[in-house]
Coordinates of C-alpha atoms in Angstrom, one line a residue:
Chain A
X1 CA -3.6 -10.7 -9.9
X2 CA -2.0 -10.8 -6.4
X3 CA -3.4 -11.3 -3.4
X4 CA -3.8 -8.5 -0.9
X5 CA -3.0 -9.1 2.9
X6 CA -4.6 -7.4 5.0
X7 CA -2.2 -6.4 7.9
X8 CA -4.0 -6.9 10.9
X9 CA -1.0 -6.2 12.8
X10 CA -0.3 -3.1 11.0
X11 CA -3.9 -1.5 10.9
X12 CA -4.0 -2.3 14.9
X13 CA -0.9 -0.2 15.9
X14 CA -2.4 2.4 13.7
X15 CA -5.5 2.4 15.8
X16 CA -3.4 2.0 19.2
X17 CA -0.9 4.8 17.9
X18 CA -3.7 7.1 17.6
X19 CA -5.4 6.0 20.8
X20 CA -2.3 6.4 22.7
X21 CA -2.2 10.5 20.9
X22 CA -5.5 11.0 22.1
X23 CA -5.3 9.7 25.7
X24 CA -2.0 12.0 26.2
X25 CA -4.3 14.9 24.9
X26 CA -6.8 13.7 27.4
X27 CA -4.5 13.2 30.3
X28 CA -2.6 17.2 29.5
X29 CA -5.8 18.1 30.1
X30 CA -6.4 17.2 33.3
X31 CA -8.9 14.2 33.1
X32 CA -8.4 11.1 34.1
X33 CA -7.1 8.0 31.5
X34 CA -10.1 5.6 30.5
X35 CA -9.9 2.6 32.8
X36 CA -11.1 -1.1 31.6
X37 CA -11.5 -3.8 34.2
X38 CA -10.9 -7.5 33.1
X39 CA -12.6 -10.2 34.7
X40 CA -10.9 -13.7 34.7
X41 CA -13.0 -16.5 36.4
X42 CA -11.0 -20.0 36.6
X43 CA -7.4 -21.3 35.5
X44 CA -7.5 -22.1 31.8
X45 CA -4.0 -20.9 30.4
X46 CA -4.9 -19.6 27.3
X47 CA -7.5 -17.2 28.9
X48 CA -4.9 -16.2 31.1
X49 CA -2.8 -15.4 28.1
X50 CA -5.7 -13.3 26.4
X51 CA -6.3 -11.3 29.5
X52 CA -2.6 -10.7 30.1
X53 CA -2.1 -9.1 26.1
X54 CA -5.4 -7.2 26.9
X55 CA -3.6 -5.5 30.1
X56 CA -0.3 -5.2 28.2
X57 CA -2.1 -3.5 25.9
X58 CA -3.9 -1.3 28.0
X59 CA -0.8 -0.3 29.6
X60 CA 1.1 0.5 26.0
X61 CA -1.8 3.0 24.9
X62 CA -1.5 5.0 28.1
X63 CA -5.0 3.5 29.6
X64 CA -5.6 2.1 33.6
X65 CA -6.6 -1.4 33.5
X66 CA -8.1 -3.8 36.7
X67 CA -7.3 -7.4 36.4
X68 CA -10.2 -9.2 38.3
X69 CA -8.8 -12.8 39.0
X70 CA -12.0 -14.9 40.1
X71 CA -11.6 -18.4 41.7
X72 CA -12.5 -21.5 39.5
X73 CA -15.2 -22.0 41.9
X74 CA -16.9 -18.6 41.6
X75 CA -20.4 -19.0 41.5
X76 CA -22.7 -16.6 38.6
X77 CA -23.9 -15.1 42.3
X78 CA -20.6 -13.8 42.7
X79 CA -19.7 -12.8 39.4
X80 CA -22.7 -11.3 39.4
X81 CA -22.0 -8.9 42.2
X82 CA -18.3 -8.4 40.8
X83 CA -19.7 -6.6 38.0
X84 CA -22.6 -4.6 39.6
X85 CA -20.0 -3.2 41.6
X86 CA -17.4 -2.3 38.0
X87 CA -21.1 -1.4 36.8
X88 CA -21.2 1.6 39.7
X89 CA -17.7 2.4 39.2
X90 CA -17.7 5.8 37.6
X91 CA -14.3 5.7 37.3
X92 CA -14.4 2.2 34.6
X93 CA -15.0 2.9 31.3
X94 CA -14.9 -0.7 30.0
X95 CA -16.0 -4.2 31.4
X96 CA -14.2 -7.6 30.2
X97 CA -15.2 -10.6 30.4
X98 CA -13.3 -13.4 29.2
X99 CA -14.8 -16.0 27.3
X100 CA -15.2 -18.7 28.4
X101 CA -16.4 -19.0 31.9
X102 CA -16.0 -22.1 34.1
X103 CA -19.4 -24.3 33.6
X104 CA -21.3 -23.3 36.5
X105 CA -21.2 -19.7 35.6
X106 CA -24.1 -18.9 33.3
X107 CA -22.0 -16.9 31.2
X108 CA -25.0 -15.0 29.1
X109 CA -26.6 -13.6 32.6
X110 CA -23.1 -12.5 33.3
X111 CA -22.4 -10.6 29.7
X112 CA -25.8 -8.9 29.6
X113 CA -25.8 -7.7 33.6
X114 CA -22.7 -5.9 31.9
X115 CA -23.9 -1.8 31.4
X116 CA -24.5 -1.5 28.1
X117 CA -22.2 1.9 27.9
X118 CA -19.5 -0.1 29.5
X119 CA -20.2 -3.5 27.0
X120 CA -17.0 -2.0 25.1
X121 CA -16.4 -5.7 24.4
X122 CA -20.1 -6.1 23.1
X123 CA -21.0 -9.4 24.0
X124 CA -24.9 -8.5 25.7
X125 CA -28.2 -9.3 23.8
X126 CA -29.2 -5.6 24.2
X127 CA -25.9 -4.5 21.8
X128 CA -26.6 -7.3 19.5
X129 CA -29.8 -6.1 18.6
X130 CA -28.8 -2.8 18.7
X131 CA -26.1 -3.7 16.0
X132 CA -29.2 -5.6 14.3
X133 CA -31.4 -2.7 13.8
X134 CA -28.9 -0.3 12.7
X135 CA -28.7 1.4 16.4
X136 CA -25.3 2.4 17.6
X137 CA -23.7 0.6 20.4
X138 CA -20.5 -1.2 21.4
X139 CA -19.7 -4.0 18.8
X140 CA -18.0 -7.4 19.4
X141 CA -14.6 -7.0 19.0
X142 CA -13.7 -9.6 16.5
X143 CA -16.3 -8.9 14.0
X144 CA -16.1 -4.8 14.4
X145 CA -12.4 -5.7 13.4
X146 CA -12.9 -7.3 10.4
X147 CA -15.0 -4.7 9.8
X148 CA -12.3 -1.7 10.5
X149 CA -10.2 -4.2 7.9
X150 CA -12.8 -4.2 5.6
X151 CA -12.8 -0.5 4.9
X152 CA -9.2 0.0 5.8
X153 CA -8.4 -1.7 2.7
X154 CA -11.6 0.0 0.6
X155 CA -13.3 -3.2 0.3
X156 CA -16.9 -2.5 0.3
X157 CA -19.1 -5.6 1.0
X158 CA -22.4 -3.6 -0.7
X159 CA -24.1 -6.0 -3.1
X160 CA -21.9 -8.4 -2.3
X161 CA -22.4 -12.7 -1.6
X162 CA -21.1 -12.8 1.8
X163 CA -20.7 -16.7 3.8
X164 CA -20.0 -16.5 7.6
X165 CA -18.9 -20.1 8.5
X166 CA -20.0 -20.6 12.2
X167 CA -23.4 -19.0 14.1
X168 CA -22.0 -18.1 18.1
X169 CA -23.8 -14.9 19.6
X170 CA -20.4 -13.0 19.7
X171 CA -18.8 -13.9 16.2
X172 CA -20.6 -15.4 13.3
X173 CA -24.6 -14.0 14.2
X174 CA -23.0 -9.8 15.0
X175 CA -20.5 -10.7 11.8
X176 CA -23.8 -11.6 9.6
X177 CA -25.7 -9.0 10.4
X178 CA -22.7 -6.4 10.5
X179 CA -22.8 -7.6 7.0
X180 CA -25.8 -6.8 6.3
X181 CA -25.5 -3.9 7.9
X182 CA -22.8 -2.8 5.1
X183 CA -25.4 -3.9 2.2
X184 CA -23.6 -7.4 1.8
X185 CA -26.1 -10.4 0.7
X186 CA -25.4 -12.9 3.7
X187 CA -26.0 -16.3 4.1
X188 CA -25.2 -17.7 7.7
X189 CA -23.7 -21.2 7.6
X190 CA -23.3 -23.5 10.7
X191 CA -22.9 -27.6 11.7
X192 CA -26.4 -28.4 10.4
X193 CA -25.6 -26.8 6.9
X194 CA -25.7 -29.1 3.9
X195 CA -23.7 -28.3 0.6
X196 CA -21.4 -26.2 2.8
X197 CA -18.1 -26.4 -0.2
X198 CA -21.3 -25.3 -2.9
X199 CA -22.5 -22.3 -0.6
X200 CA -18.4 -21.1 0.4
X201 CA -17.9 -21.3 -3.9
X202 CA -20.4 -18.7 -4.4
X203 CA -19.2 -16.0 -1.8
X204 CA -17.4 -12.9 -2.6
X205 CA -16.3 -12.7 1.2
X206 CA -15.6 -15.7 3.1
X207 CA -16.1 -15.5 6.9
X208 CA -14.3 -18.2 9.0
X209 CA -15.7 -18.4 12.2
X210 CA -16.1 -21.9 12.9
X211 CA -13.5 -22.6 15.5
X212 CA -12.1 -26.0 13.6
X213 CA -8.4 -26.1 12.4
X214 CA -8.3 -25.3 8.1
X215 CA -12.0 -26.5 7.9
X216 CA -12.6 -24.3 4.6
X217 CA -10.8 -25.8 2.2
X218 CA -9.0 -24.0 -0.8
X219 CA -11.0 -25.8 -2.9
X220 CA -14.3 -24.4 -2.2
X221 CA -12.8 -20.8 -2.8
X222 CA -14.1 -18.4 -6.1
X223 CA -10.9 -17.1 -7.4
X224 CA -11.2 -13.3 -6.2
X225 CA -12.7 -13.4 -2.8
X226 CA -11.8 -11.8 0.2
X227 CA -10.8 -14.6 2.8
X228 CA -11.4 -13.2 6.6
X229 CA -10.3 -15.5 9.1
X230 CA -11.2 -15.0 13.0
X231 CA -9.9 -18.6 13.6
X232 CA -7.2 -18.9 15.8
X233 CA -6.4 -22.4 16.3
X234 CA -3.9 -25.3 17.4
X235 CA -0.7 -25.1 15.4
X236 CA -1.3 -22.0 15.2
X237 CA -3.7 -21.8 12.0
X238 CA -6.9 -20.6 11.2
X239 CA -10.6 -21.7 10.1
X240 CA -9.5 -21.1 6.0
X241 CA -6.8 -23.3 4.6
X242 CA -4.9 -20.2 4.3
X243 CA -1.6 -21.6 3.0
X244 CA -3.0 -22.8 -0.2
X245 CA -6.0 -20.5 -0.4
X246 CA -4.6 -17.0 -0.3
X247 CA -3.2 -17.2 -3.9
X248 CA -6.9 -17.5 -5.1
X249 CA -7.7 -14.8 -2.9
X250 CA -8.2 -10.7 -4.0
X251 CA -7.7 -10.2 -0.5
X252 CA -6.7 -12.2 3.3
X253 CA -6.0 -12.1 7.1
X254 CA -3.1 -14.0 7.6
X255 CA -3.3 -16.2 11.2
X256 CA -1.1 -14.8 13.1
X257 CA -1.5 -11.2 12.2
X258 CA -4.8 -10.5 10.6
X259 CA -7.6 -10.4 12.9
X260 CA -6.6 -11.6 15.7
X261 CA -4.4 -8.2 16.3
X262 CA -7.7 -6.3 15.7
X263 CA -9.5 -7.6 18.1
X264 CA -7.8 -6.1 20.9
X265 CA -7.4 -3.1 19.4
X266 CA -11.1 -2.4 18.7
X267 CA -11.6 -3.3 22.1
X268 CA -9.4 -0.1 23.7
X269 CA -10.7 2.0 20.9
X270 CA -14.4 1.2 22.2
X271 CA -13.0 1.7 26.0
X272 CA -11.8 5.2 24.4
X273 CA -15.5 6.1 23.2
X274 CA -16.4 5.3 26.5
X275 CA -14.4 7.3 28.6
X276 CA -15.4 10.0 25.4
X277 CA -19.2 9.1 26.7
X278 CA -20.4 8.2 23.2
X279 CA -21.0 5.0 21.1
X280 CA -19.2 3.9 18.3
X281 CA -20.0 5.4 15.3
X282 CA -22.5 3.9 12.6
X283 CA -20.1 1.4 10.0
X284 CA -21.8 3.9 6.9
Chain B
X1 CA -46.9 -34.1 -6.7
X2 CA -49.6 -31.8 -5.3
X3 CA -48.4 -28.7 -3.5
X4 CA -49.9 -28.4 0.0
X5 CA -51.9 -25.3 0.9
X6 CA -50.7 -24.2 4.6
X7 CA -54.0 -22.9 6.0
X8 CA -53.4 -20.0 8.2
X9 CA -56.9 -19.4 8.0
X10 CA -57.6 -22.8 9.7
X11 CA -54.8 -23.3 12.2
X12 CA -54.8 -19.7 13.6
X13 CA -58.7 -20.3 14.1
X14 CA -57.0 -23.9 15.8
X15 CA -55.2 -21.6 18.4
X16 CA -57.8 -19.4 19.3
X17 CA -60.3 -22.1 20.3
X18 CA -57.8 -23.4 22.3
X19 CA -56.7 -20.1 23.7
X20 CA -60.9 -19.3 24.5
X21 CA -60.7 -22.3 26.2
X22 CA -57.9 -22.0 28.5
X23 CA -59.3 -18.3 29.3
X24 CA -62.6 -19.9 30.2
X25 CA -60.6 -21.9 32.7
X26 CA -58.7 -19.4 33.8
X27 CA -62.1 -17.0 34.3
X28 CA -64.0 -20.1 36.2
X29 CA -61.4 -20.0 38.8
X30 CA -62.3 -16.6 39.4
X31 CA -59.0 -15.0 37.5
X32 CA -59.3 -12.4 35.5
X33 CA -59.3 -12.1 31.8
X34 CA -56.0 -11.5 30.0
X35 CA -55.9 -7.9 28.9
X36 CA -54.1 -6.6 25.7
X37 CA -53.7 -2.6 24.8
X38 CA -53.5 -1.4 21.9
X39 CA -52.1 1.7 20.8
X40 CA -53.0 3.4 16.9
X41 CA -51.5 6.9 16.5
X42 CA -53.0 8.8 13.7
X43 CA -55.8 8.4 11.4
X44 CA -54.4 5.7 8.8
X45 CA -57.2 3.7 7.6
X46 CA -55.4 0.5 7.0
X47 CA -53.9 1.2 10.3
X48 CA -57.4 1.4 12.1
X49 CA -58.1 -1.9 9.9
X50 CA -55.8 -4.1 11.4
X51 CA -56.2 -3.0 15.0
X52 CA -59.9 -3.1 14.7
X53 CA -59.5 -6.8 13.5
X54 CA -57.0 -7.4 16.6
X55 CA -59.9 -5.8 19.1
X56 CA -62.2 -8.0 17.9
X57 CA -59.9 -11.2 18.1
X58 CA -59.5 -10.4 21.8
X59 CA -62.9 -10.2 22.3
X60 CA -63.7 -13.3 20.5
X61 CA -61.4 -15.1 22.9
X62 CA -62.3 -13.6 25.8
X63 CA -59.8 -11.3 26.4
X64 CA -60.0 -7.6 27.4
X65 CA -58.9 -5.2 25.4
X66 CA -58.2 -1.5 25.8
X67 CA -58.2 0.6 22.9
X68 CA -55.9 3.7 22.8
X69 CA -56.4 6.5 20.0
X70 CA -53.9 9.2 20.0
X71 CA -54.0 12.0 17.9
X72 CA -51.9 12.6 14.2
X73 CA -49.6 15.4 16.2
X74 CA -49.1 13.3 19.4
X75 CA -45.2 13.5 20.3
X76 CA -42.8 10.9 21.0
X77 CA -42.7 11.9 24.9
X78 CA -46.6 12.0 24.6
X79 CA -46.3 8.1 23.2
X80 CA -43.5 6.9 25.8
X81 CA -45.9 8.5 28.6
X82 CA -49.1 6.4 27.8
X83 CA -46.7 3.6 27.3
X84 CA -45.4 3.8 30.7
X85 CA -48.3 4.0 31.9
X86 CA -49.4 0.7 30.4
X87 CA -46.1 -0.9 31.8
X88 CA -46.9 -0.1 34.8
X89 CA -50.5 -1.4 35.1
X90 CA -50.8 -4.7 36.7
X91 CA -53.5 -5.4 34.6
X92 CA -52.4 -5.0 31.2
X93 CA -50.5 -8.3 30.1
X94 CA -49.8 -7.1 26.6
X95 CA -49.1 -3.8 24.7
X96 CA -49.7 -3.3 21.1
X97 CA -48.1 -0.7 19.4
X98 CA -49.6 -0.8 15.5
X99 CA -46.9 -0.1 12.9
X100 CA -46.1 2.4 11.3
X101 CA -46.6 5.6 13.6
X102 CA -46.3 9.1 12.1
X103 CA -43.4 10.3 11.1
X104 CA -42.9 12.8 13.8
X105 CA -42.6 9.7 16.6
X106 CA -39.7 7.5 17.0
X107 CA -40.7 4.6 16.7
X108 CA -37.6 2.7 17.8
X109 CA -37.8 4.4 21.1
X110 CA -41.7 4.1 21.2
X111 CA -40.8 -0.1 20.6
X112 CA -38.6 -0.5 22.7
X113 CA -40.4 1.5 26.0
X114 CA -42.3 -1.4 26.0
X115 CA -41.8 -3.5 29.3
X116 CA -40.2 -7.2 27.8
X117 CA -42.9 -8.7 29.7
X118 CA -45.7 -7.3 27.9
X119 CA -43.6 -7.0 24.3
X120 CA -46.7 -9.8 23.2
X121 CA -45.8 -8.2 19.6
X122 CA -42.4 -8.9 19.9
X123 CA -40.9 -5.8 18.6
X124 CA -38.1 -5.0 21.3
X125 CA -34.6 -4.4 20.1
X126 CA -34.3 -6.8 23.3
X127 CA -36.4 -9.2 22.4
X128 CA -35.1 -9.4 18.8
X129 CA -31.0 -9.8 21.0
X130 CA -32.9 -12.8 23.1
X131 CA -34.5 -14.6 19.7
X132 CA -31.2 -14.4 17.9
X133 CA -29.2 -15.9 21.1
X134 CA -32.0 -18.8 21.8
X135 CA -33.2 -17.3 24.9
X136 CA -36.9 -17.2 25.4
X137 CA -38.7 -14.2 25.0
X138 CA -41.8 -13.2 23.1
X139 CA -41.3 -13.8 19.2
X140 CA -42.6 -10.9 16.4
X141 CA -45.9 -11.9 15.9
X142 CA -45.4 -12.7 11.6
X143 CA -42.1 -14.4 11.3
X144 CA -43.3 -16.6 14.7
X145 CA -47.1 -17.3 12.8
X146 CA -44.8 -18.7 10.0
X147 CA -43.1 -20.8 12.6
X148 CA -46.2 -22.3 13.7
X149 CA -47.2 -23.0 10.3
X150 CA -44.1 -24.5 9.2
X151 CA -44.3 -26.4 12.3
X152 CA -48.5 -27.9 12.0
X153 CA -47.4 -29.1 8.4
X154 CA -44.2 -30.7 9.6
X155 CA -42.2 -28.9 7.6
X156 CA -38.7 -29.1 9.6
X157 CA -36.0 -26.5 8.4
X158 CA -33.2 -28.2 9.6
X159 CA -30.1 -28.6 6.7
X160 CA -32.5 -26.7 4.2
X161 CA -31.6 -23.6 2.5
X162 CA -33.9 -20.7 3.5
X163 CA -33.7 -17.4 1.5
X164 CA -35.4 -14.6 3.4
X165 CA -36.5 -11.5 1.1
X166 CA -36.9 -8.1 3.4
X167 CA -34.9 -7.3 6.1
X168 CA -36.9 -4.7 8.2
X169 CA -36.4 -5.2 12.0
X170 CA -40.0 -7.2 13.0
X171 CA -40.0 -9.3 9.5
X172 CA -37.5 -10.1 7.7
X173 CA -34.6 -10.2 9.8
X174 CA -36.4 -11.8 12.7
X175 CA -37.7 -14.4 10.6
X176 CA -33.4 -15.2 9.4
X177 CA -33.0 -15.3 13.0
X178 CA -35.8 -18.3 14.3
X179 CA -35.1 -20.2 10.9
X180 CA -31.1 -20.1 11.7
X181 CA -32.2 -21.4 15.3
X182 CA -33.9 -24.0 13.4
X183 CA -31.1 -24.9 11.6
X184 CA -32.0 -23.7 8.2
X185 CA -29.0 -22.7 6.5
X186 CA -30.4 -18.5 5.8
X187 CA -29.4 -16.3 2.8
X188 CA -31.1 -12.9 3.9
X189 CA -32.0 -10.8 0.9
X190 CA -32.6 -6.9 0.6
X191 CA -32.5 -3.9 -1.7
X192 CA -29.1 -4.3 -2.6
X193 CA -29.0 -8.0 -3.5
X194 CA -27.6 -8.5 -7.0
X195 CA -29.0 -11.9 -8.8
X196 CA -31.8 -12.3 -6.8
X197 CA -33.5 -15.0 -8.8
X198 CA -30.4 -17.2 -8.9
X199 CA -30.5 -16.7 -5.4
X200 CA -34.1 -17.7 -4.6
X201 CA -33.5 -20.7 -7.1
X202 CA -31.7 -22.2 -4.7
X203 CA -33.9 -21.9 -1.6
X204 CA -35.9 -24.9 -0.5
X205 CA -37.6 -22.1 2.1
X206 CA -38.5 -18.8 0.2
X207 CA -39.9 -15.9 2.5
X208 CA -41.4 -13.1 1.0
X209 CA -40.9 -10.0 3.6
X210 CA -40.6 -7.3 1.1
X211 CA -43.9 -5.6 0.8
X212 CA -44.0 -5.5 -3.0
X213 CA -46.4 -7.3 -4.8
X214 CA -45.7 -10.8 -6.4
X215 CA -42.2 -9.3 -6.4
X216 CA -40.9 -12.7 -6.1
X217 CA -41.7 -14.2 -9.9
X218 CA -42.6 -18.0 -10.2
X219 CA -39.8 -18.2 -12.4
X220 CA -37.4 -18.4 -9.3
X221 CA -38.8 -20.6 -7.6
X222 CA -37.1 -24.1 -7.0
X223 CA -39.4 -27.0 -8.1
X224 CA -40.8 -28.5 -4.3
X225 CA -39.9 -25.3 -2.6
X226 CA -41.8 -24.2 0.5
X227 CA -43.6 -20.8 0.1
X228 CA -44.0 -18.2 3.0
X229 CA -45.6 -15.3 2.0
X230 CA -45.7 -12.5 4.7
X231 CA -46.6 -9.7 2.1
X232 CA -50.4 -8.2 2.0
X233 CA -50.1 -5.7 -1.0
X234 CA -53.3 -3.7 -2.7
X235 CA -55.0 -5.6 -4.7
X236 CA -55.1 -8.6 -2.2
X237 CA -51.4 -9.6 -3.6
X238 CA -48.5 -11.0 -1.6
X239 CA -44.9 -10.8 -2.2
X240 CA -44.6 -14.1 -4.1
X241 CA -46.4 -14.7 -7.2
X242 CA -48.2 -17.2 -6.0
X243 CA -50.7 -17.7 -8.7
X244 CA -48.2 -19.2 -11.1
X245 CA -45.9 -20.2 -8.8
X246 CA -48.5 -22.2 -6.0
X247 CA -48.2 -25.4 -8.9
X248 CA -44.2 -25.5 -8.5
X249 CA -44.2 -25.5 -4.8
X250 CA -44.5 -28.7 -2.0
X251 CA -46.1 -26.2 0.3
X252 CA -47.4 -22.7 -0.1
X253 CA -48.9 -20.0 2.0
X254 CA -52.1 -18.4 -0.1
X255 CA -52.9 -14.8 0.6
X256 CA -55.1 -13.7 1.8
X257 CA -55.5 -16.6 4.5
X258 CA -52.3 -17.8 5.1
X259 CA -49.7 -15.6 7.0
X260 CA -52.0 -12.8 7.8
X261 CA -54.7 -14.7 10.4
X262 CA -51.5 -16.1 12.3
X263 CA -50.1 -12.8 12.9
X264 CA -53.4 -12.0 15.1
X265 CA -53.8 -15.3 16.8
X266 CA -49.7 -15.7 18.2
X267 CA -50.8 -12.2 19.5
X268 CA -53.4 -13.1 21.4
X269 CA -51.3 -16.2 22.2
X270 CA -48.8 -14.4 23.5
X271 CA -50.6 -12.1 25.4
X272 CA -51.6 -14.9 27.4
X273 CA -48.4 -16.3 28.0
X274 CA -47.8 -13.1 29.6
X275 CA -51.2 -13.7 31.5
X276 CA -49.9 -17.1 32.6
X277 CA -46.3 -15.1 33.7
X278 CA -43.4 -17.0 31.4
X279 CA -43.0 -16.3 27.8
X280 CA -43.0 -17.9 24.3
X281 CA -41.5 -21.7 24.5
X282 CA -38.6 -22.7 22.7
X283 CA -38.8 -23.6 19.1
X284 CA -37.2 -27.2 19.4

């Protein structure tokens, strides 16, 4: 058996390929390109760096982007206001936020004063429990990718022992119940998990979303699972010891190249839907 | 070892002393009563059971209630009306919608009309975001009775594997939710689950949220485990096969007498939370 990659990079340009055919149909037309604002509040460099690819992006696929630079200082007052005022906008489709926010900002009052119809990124509690019943919404980005690599690659989680590694409100919670969602038999793992190598052997799909350099080991891994990683960290490695684990794998993201690509694509695909005034579609 | 019975019977009868009480208080300094409504549509008999039993709770407290019949062919618009109407009364602190309504009325949409502030049953799609992220709100009224339980019998979830069987949106999914924010480590099962018992074997927290009865065989169970039985089936029957498997467990909930008198008394506790203006405090 060989392991399968699943090309993050690939599947993305697909998706921005196809964006980028449908805002030129859009813009023939007569109508306007969709438009997504990015908010930036503070200094830290890699955020900077997220932000910037988002825009790039943007720009490559034909849409209008705002880049919102907000002072380290800003208070959750101000950001408040900031996106009341992108929230009135008829013209913006999508609102960004970048995670995270300087301390002083209460960064869940900011995400859910975003509209849910322009929560393209779908980080507010309204979307998450949208997602949870089965209601269509916006998605978070990085799970709704993994998702879109999922079924890309005809992998069907349905009956299926799933382990997300890692419990935060915009990655490991939406991924579990995303999961369930798709018929998958989830167990949610976190810090206060005992047993966690016991729990990771028994998963058909392995969900690293813990944040922490190569914390699943190879080890743990039953020889056939699908490995998706939505680490992305230091040295440039993921949450899955990928370099030894893949080979056990049926199926992997690589890190670089597997979700992290997705991510941002999902993300003008959702600004799309917007500007199309719809939802994105149920995952069934 | 001598499995513990958790008496729902007992300690919901425990919170509604305490909650006449505080409404004595409360009508001594010349306030007025809490007040819950309660809406049945349609002529189920079960249906009319259970709010009939939740009117009399009120009254038994001291609380107001306000008892709202609609008729088998009432519309979805007719329902959202007499909701909004209730939102908008300063008087009414809590609204009851009773599960299930006919199949003409959306009940999603009927749910989730519901002003947060008065969702005493806790069956927003918002209030389910706000559980799942930690933020207060008010709780469903089963998965939070179980809570309580779990919480008079010091029975601490943390590090313990919880499997959760039944994922509807006010049970079983819900109940994933506040155990993960207890730190349980939560396998949620469903119709699609393959090897259910090896799964259940491994719980040291087994929820039955299915609505079948004694679905869940004493076989399963894991010597010690903690029973939670939310199921009330005909013939006085839970979901757990409790009458074999009550010997294996270190705590178990009986039915009837366990789960089902805690679902009415968080109501009425809830309901005057929303009297007393804040809602449901944190779990920890």
């Amino acid at each position: 058996m060989t392991a399968i990659l699943l090309d993050g990079k690939k599947l993305s340009q697909k998706i921005k390929d196809s964006i980028a055919e449908e805002i030129k149909t859009l813009t023939a037309s007569g109508k306007k390109p969709p438009k997504l604002a990015t908010i930036l509040v503070g200094n830290d460099p890699a955020s900077a760096t997220y932000v910037n690819m988002k825009v790039k992006s943007c720009h490559a696929v034909g849409m209008i982007s705002e880049k919102i630079e907000l002072p380290d200082t800003t208070t959750t007052q101000e950001l408040l206001a900031v996106i009341d005022k992108l929230n009135a906008d008829p013209d913006t489709h999508g609102i960004l936020l970048q995670h995270p926010s300087p301390p002083q900002i209460d960064e869940r009052a900011a995400f859910d004063r975003i509209d849910l119809k322009k929560d393209v990124d779908g980080v507010t509690t309204l979307s998450f429990g949208k997602l949870s019943m089965g209601v269509e919404t916006y998605l978070p980005c990085t799970p709704y990718g993994m998702v879109l690599l999922l079924k890309e690659y005809g992998i069907d989680p349905a009956g299926k022992r799933a382990v997300v590694v890692g419990r935060s409100p915009i990655l490991g919670k939406p991924m579990a119940m995303l999961l369930t969602e798709m018929n998958a038999t989830v167990t949610l793992c976190h810090s206060k998990t005992k047993n966690l190598p016991e729990i990771v052997a028994q998963a058909d799909i392995v969900v690293g979303a813990v944040g922490k350099p190569e914390f699943i080991k190879a080890d743990w891994i039953k020889p056939g699972a699908v490995l998706l990683d939505a680490g992305y960290n230091p040295g440039n490695v993921g949450d899955i010891e990928i370099s030894k684990a893949w080979e056990k794998s049926s199926h992997y993201t690589p890190v670089p190249g597997g979700v992290g690509p997705m991510t941002i694509s999902v993300l003008l695909l959702q600004t799309l839907y917007s500007a199309k005034d719809h939802f994105t579609p149920p995952l069934k």
